[in-house]
């Protein structure tokens, strides 16, 4: 039986906060939880959830993961706590981390998340920022590993906005040495700091490819991935982005250009007929709901490691 090991970093703010060994360990623990081979008790431990943006999957999967570990969660939202009144993060972090054993935070700026982590005396988890969504990436790679057993020869093509979800996928891709292709319209490339960090980790292997042509990007790919074109906080850019992303929809004709055994992933929530068609979401190639389920298993594993 495998037991959770303590991670070297106190916090999980980025995909790069775990080593590749720790990443594989979290996935192994997650698999054991999924197969019901592992029973870890974190009785009386409390996870504080601070969500400045809406959430279905992240919120509920953390709540259920904590409850399966025998612990509890406390949920805060800006309108019913003093966060909305503008209480400084350094005060909120110091207070809440004295009550809770771990905090999961969904907010806008990565620098605000870093500020929580700086002042919190307990581990802080990134539950999505504008820059990264590393819990999502853990579940994504768990789903890919379930399908292809290992990551050798896996080519992942992300089609859409080079935003938080793409950034965390790229960083883990670099850590694991996976070929990542991103197809996005001009001006919507992933964050430069992320690209440069990934390139450094890949060393001189040319495995991160960014293009504006979705058809060439999917040739022979094993995993096709997309995310919404307009993320939370970008509601006022929706009309413009819908125009800019025309031609970047994952539909059956694009899927036919990928490897014949390719699978399709989406972090959800989806706008059907924008970034992906209804047909593709409901097709045999879709592993989207397995991927959603895996959010709970990887987060249960992550909590076990951070609190062990
Ligand atoms: N994928 C994801 O993070 O979904 P929610 O916004 O529903 O949490
Ligand atoms: N990029 C999306 C992901 C949602 C899970 C957003 O930030 O809204």
CSV table of C-alpha atoms and ligand atoms in Angstrom, one decimal:
chain,number,residue,atom,x,y,z
A,1,UNK,CA,0.0,0.0,0.0
A,2,UNK,CA,1.2,3.5,-0.9
A,3,UNK,CA,1.2,6.2,1.7
A,4,UNK,CA,1.2,10.0,1.1
A,5,UNK,CA,4.6,11.6,1.5
A,6,UNK,CA,5.1,15.2,2.5
A,7,UNK,CA,5.8,17.5,-0.4
A,8,UNK,CA,9.0,19.6,-0.3
A,9,UNK,CA,7.1,22.9,-0.9
A,10,UNK,CA,4.6,24.0,1.7
A,11,UNK,CA,2.2,25.4,-1.0
A,12,UNK,CA,0.8,24.4,-4.3
A,13,UNK,CA,0.5,27.7,-6.2
A,14,UNK,CA,1.8,26.5,-9.6
A,15,UNK,CA,2.4,23.3,-11.5
A,16,UNK,CA,6.1,23.9,-10.9
A,17,UNK,CA,5.6,23.6,-7.1
A,18,UNK,CA,6.0,19.9,-7.4
A,19,UNK,CA,8.9,17.9,-8.7
A,20,UNK,CA,8.2,15.3,-11.4
A,21,UNK,CA,8.6,12.6,-8.6
A,22,UNK,CA,6.1,14.3,-6.5
A,23,UNK,CA,3.7,14.7,-9.4
A,24,UNK,CA,3.8,10.9,-10.1
A,25,UNK,CA,3.4,10.3,-6.4
A,26,UNK,CA,0.2,12.4,-6.3
A,27,UNK,CA,-1.1,10.6,-9.3
A,28,UNK,CA,-0.4,7.2,-7.7
A,29,UNK,CA,-2.2,8.2,-4.5
A,30,UNK,CA,-5.1,9.6,-6.5
A,31,UNK,CA,-5.4,6.3,-8.4
A,32,UNK,CA,-5.5,4.4,-5.0
A,33,UNK,CA,-8.2,6.7,-3.8
A,34,UNK,CA,-10.1,6.1,-7.0
A,35,UNK,CA,-9.8,2.4,-6.8
A,36,UNK,CA,-10.8,2.5,-3.1
A,37,UNK,CA,-7.4,0.9,-2.1
A,38,UNK,CA,-6.5,3.6,0.3
A,39,UNK,CA,-8.1,5.0,3.4
A,40,UNK,CA,-6.5,8.1,4.9
A,41,UNK,CA,-8.1,9.8,8.0
A,42,UNK,CA,-7.5,13.5,8.3
A,43,UNK,CA,-10.1,13.8,11.1
A,44,UNK,CA,-10.7,17.3,12.4
A,45,UNK,CA,-8.7,18.9,9.7
A,46,UNK,CA,-10.3,21.9,8.1
A,47,UNK,CA,-9.9,23.2,4.6
A,48,UNK,CA,-10.8,26.9,4.1
A,49,UNK,CA,-12.2,27.7,0.6
A,50,UNK,CA,-11.8,31.4,-0.5
A,51,UNK,CA,-13.5,31.8,-3.9
A,52,UNK,CA,-13.5,35.3,-5.5
A,53,UNK,CA,-14.9,33.7,-8.7
A,54,UNK,CA,-17.7,31.2,-9.3
A,55,UNK,CA,-17.0,27.5,-9.4
A,56,UNK,CA,-18.8,24.2,-9.6
A,57,UNK,CA,-16.1,21.5,-10.0
A,58,UNK,CA,-13.3,22.9,-8.0
A,59,UNK,CA,-15.5,23.9,-5.0
A,60,UNK,CA,-17.5,20.7,-4.8
A,61,UNK,CA,-14.6,18.3,-5.6
A,62,UNK,CA,-12.6,19.9,-2.7
A,63,UNK,CA,-15.6,19.7,-0.4
A,64,UNK,CA,-16.2,16.0,-1.2
A,65,UNK,CA,-12.4,15.2,-1.1
A,66,UNK,CA,-12.1,16.7,2.4
A,67,UNK,CA,-15.2,14.9,3.6
A,68,UNK,CA,-13.9,11.6,2.2
A,69,UNK,CA,-10.7,12.2,4.3
A,70,UNK,CA,-12.9,12.7,7.4
A,71,UNK,CA,-12.2,16.5,7.5
A,72,UNK,CA,-14.5,19.5,6.9
A,73,UNK,CA,-14.5,22.7,4.8
A,74,UNK,CA,-15.4,26.3,5.6
A,75,UNK,CA,-16.5,28.3,2.6
A,76,UNK,CA,-15.9,32.1,2.3
A,77,UNK,CA,-17.1,34.3,-0.4
A,78,UNK,CA,-16.3,38.0,-0.7
A,79,UNK,CA,-19.9,39.2,-0.2
A,80,UNK,CA,-20.5,37.5,3.1
A,81,UNK,CA,-17.0,37.9,4.6
A,82,UNK,CA,-14.9,41.0,5.2
A,83,UNK,CA,-12.9,40.1,2.1
A,84,UNK,CA,-15.4,42.1,-0.1
A,85,UNK,CA,-15.0,45.1,2.1
A,86,UNK,CA,-11.3,45.2,1.3
A,87,UNK,CA,-9.7,43.7,4.4
A,88,UNK,CA,-6.0,43.3,3.5
A,89,UNK,CA,-5.0,39.9,2.3
A,90,UNK,CA,-2.2,39.8,4.9
A,91,UNK,CA,-4.7,40.2,7.7
A,92,UNK,CA,-7.2,37.6,6.3
A,93,UNK,CA,-4.5,35.1,5.6
A,94,UNK,CA,-3.0,35.4,9.1
A,95,UNK,CA,-6.4,35.0,10.8
A,96,UNK,CA,-7.9,32.2,8.6
A,97,UNK,CA,-4.7,30.1,8.7
A,98,UNK,CA,-4.9,30.1,12.5
A,99,UNK,CA,-8.4,28.5,12.2
A,100,UNK,CA,-7.9,26.3,9.2
A,101,UNK,CA,-5.2,23.6,8.4
A,102,UNK,CA,-5.1,24.4,4.7
A,103,UNK,CA,-6.5,27.1,2.3
A,104,UNK,CA,-7.7,26.7,-1.3
A,105,UNK,CA,-8.0,30.1,-3.0
A,106,UNK,CA,-9.6,31.1,-6.4
A,107,UNK,CA,-8.8,34.6,-7.3
A,108,UNK,CA,-7.8,36.9,-10.1
A,109,UNK,CA,-4.1,37.9,-9.7
A,110,UNK,CA,-1.4,35.3,-9.1
A,111,UNK,CA,0.3,38.0,-6.9
A,112,UNK,CA,-2.7,38.1,-4.6
A,113,UNK,CA,-2.4,34.3,-4.2
A,114,UNK,CA,1.3,34.7,-3.5
A,115,UNK,CA,0.4,37.3,-0.9
A,116,UNK,CA,-2.0,34.8,0.9
A,117,UNK,CA,0.8,32.2,0.8
A,118,UNK,CA,3.3,34.7,2.2
A,119,UNK,CA,1.2,35.5,5.3
A,120,UNK,CA,-0.5,32.1,5.8
A,121,UNK,CA,1.0,29.8,8.4
A,122,UNK,CA,-0.7,26.8,6.7
A,123,UNK,CA,-0.4,25.4,3.1
A,124,UNK,CA,-2.1,27.4,0.3
A,125,UNK,CA,-3.5,25.8,-2.8
A,126,UNK,CA,-4.2,27.5,-6.1
A,127,UNK,CA,-7.8,26.8,-7.0
A,128,UNK,CA,-7.4,28.9,-10.2
A,129,UNK,CA,-5.9,32.3,-10.8
A,130,UNK,CA,-5.7,34.3,-14.1
A,131,UNK,CA,-2.3,32.8,-14.5
A,132,UNK,CA,-2.6,29.1,-13.6
A,133,UNK,CA,-5.0,26.3,-12.7
A,134,UNK,CA,-2.6,23.5,-11.5
A,135,UNK,CA,-5.2,21.3,-9.8
A,136,UNK,CA,-6.9,21.1,-13.1
A,137,UNK,CA,-3.7,20.1,-14.8
A,138,UNK,CA,-3.1,17.3,-12.2
A,139,UNK,CA,-6.5,15.8,-13.1
A,140,UNK,CA,-5.9,16.3,-16.9
A,141,UNK,CA,-2.6,14.4,-16.7
A,142,UNK,CA,-4.2,11.7,-14.6
A,143,UNK,CA,-6.8,11.2,-17.3
A,144,UNK,CA,-4.1,11.1,-20.0
A,145,UNK,CA,-2.1,8.5,-18.0
A,146,UNK,CA,-5.3,6.4,-17.6
A,147,UNK,CA,-5.6,6.3,-21.3
A,148,UNK,CA,-2.0,6.0,-22.5
A,149,UNK,CA,-0.4,4.3,-19.4
A,150,UNK,CA,2.6,6.6,-19.6
A,151,UNK,CA,3.5,9.9,-21.2
A,152,UNK,CA,6.0,8.5,-23.7
A,153,UNK,CA,5.1,9.6,-27.3
A,154,UNK,CA,2.0,11.5,-26.1
A,155,UNK,CA,1.4,14.7,-28.1
A,156,UNK,CA,-1.0,17.2,-26.5
A,157,UNK,CA,-2.5,19.9,-28.6
A,158,UNK,CA,-4.3,22.7,-26.9
A,159,UNK,CA,-6.6,24.7,-29.2
A,160,UNK,CA,-7.9,28.1,-27.9
A,161,UNK,CA,-6.9,30.8,-25.5
A,162,UNK,CA,-3.4,30.6,-24.1
A,163,UNK,CA,-4.7,31.3,-20.6
A,164,UNK,CA,-4.5,29.8,-17.1
A,165,UNK,CA,-5.5,26.2,-18.1
A,166,UNK,CA,-3.0,26.2,-21.0
A,167,UNK,CA,-0.3,27.7,-18.8
A,168,UNK,CA,-0.5,24.9,-16.2
A,169,UNK,CA,-0.7,22.2,-18.8
A,170,UNK,CA,2.4,23.6,-20.5
A,171,UNK,CA,4.4,23.7,-17.3
A,172,UNK,CA,3.6,20.1,-16.4
A,173,UNK,CA,4.3,19.2,-20.0
A,174,UNK,CA,7.8,20.6,-19.7
A,175,UNK,CA,8.4,18.9,-16.4
A,176,UNK,CA,7.3,15.6,-17.9
A,177,UNK,CA,9.0,16.1,-21.3
A,178,UNK,CA,5.8,15.9,-23.2
A,179,UNK,CA,5.3,17.5,-26.6
A,180,UNK,CA,2.8,20.4,-26.2
A,181,UNK,CA,1.4,22.2,-29.2
A,182,UNK,CA,-0.7,25.3,-28.7
A,183,UNK,CA,-2.9,26.7,-31.6
A,184,UNK,CA,-4.4,30.1,-30.8
A,185,UNK,CA,-5.2,33.3,-32.8
A,186,UNK,CA,-2.4,35.9,-32.9
A,187,UNK,CA,-2.3,37.9,-29.6
A,188,UNK,CA,-3.7,35.0,-27.5
A,189,UNK,CA,-0.5,33.1,-27.0
A,190,UNK,CA,0.3,31.8,-23.5
A,191,UNK,CA,2.0,34.0,-21.0
A,192,UNK,CA,5.7,34.8,-21.9
A,193,UNK,CA,7.0,34.0,-18.4
A,194,UNK,CA,5.3,30.6,-18.7
A,195,UNK,CA,6.8,30.0,-22.1
A,196,UNK,CA,10.3,30.9,-21.0
A,197,UNK,CA,10.1,28.8,-17.9
A,198,UNK,CA,8.8,25.8,-19.9
A,199,UNK,CA,11.6,26.3,-22.5
A,200,UNK,CA,14.2,26.3,-19.8
A,201,UNK,CA,12.9,23.1,-18.3
A,202,UNK,CA,12.7,21.4,-21.8
A,203,UNK,CA,16.3,22.5,-22.2
A,204,UNK,CA,17.2,22.2,-25.9
A,205,UNK,CA,14.4,19.9,-26.8
A,206,UNK,CA,12.0,21.7,-29.1
A,207,UNK,CA,8.8,20.3,-27.6
A,208,UNK,CA,6.7,23.4,-27.1
A,209,UNK,CA,5.2,24.5,-30.4
A,210,UNK,CA,3.0,27.6,-30.7
A,211,UNK,CA,1.1,28.2,-33.9
A,212,UNK,CA,-1.9,30.0,-35.3
A,213,UNK,CA,-2.9,27.1,-37.4
A,214,UNK,CA,-5.2,24.5,-35.6
A,215,UNK,CA,-5.1,22.0,-38.5
A,216,UNK,CA,-1.4,21.5,-38.6
A,217,UNK,CA,-1.3,21.6,-34.7
A,218,UNK,CA,-3.6,18.5,-34.4
A,219,UNK,CA,-1.8,16.3,-37.0
A,220,UNK,CA,-1.1,13.0,-35.3
A,221,UNK,CA,-1.9,14.5,-31.8
A,222,UNK,CA,-3.0,12.0,-29.1
A,223,UNK,CA,-4.9,14.5,-26.9
A,224,UNK,CA,-6.9,17.5,-28.1
A,225,UNK,CA,-7.7,20.0,-25.3
A,226,UNK,CA,-9.7,23.2,-25.2
A,227,UNK,CA,-11.0,25.8,-22.7
A,228,UNK,CA,-13.5,28.6,-23.0
A,229,UNK,CA,-12.5,31.5,-25.2
A,230,UNK,CA,-13.5,34.1,-22.6
A,231,UNK,CA,-12.5,33.3,-19.1
A,232,UNK,CA,-14.0,34.5,-15.8
A,233,UNK,CA,-13.3,38.2,-15.6
A,234,UNK,CA,-13.3,38.7,-19.4
A,235,UNK,CA,-17.0,38.9,-19.9
A,236,UNK,CA,-16.8,42.3,-21.5
A,237,UNK,CA,-14.4,40.9,-24.2
A,238,UNK,CA,-16.7,38.1,-25.2
A,239,UNK,CA,-18.0,39.6,-28.4
A,240,UNK,CA,-14.5,40.5,-29.7
A,241,UNK,CA,-13.0,37.1,-28.6
A,242,UNK,CA,-15.8,35.2,-30.3
A,243,UNK,CA,-14.8,36.8,-33.5
A,244,UNK,CA,-11.1,36.4,-33.0
A,245,UNK,CA,-11.4,32.7,-32.2
A,246,UNK,CA,-13.5,31.8,-35.3
A,247,UNK,CA,-11.9,28.7,-36.8
A,248,UNK,CA,-10.6,27.4,-33.5
A,249,UNK,CA,-13.5,25.2,-32.6
A,250,UNK,CA,-12.8,21.5,-31.9
A,251,UNK,CA,-15.4,19.9,-34.2
A,252,UNK,CA,-15.5,16.4,-35.8
A,253,UNK,CA,-13.6,17.6,-38.9
A,254,UNK,CA,-10.7,18.9,-36.8
A,255,UNK,CA,-10.7,15.7,-34.7
A,256,UNK,CA,-10.3,13.6,-37.9
A,257,UNK,CA,-6.9,15.2,-38.4
A,258,UNK,CA,-5.6,13.9,-35.1
A,259,UNK,CA,-4.3,10.4,-34.3
A,260,UNK,CA,-7.1,7.8,-34.8
A,261,UNK,CA,-7.0,7.0,-31.1
A,262,UNK,CA,-6.9,10.6,-29.9
A,263,UNK,CA,-9.0,11.6,-26.9
A,264,UNK,CA,-10.6,15.0,-26.3
A,265,UNK,CA,-10.5,16.9,-23.0
A,266,UNK,CA,-12.1,20.1,-21.7
A,267,UNK,CA,-11.8,21.5,-18.2
A,268,UNK,CA,-15.5,22.6,-18.3
A,269,UNK,CA,-17.7,24.6,-18.1
A,270,UNK,CA,-18.0,24.6,-21.9
A,271,UNK,CA,-19.7,26.8,-24.4
A,272,UNK,CA,-21.0,24.2,-26.8
A,273,UNK,CA,-20.6,25.3,-30.4
A,274,UNK,CA,-18.0,27.9,-29.5
A,275,UNK,CA,-14.7,26.3,-28.5
A,276,UNK,CA,-16.1,22.7,-28.9
A,277,UNK,CA,-19.1,21.2,-30.6
A,278,UNK,CA,-21.8,19.2,-28.8
A,279,UNK,CA,-21.0,16.2,-31.0
A,280,UNK,CA,-17.4,16.1,-29.9
A,281,UNK,CA,-18.3,16.5,-26.2
A,282,UNK,CA,-20.7,13.6,-26.5
A,283,UNK,CA,-18.5,11.5,-28.8
A,284,UNK,CA,-16.6,8.3,-27.9
A,285,UNK,CA,-13.4,10.3,-28.0
A,286,UNK,CA,-14.4,12.5,-25.1
A,287,UNK,CA,-12.9,11.8,-21.7
A,288,UNK,CA,-14.3,15.0,-20.3
A,289,UNK,CA,-16.4,13.6,-17.5
A,290,UNK,CA,-13.6,11.1,-16.4
A,291,UNK,CA,-11.4,14.2,-16.3
A,292,UNK,CA,-14.0,16.1,-14.1
A,293,UNK,CA,-14.2,13.1,-11.8
A,294,UNK,CA,-10.4,13.0,-11.5
A,295,UNK,CA,-10.4,16.5,-10.1
A,296,UNK,CA,-11.8,15.0,-6.8
A,297,UNK,CA,-9.2,12.1,-6.7
A,298,UNK,CA,-6.2,14.3,-7.4
A,299,UNK,CA,-7.3,16.9,-4.9
A,300,UNK,CA,-7.9,14.2,-2.2
A,301,UNK,CA,-4.3,13.0,-2.9
A,302,UNK,CA,-2.9,16.6,-2.9
A,303,UNK,CA,-4.6,17.3,0.5
A,304,UNK,CA,-3.3,14.1,1.9
A,305,UNK,CA,0.3,15.0,0.9
A,306,UNK,CA,0.1,18.6,2.0
A,307,UNK,CA,-1.4,17.6,5.4
A,308,UNK,CA,0.7,14.4,6.1
B,1,LIG,N1,-12.8,23.3,-14.3
B,1,LIG,C1,-13.1,24.1,-13.3
B,1,LIG,O1,-12.2,24.6,-12.5
B,1,LIG,O2,-14.4,24.2,-13.1
B,1,LIG,P1,-15.2,25.2,-12.1
B,1,LIG,O3,-15.0,26.6,-12.5
B,1,LIG,O4,-16.6,24.7,-12.1
B,1,LIG,O5,-14.5,24.9,-10.7
B,2,LIG,N1,-10.0,29.7,-18.3
B,2,LIG,C1,-11.2,29.4,-17.6
B,2,LIG,C2,-11.2,28.2,-16.8
B,2,LIG,C3,-12.4,27.8,-16.1
B,2,LIG,C4,-12.2,26.5,-15.3
B,2,LIG,C5,-11.5,30.6,-16.7
B,2,LIG,O1,-10.5,31.1,-16.0
B,2,LIG,O2,-12.6,31.1,-16.6
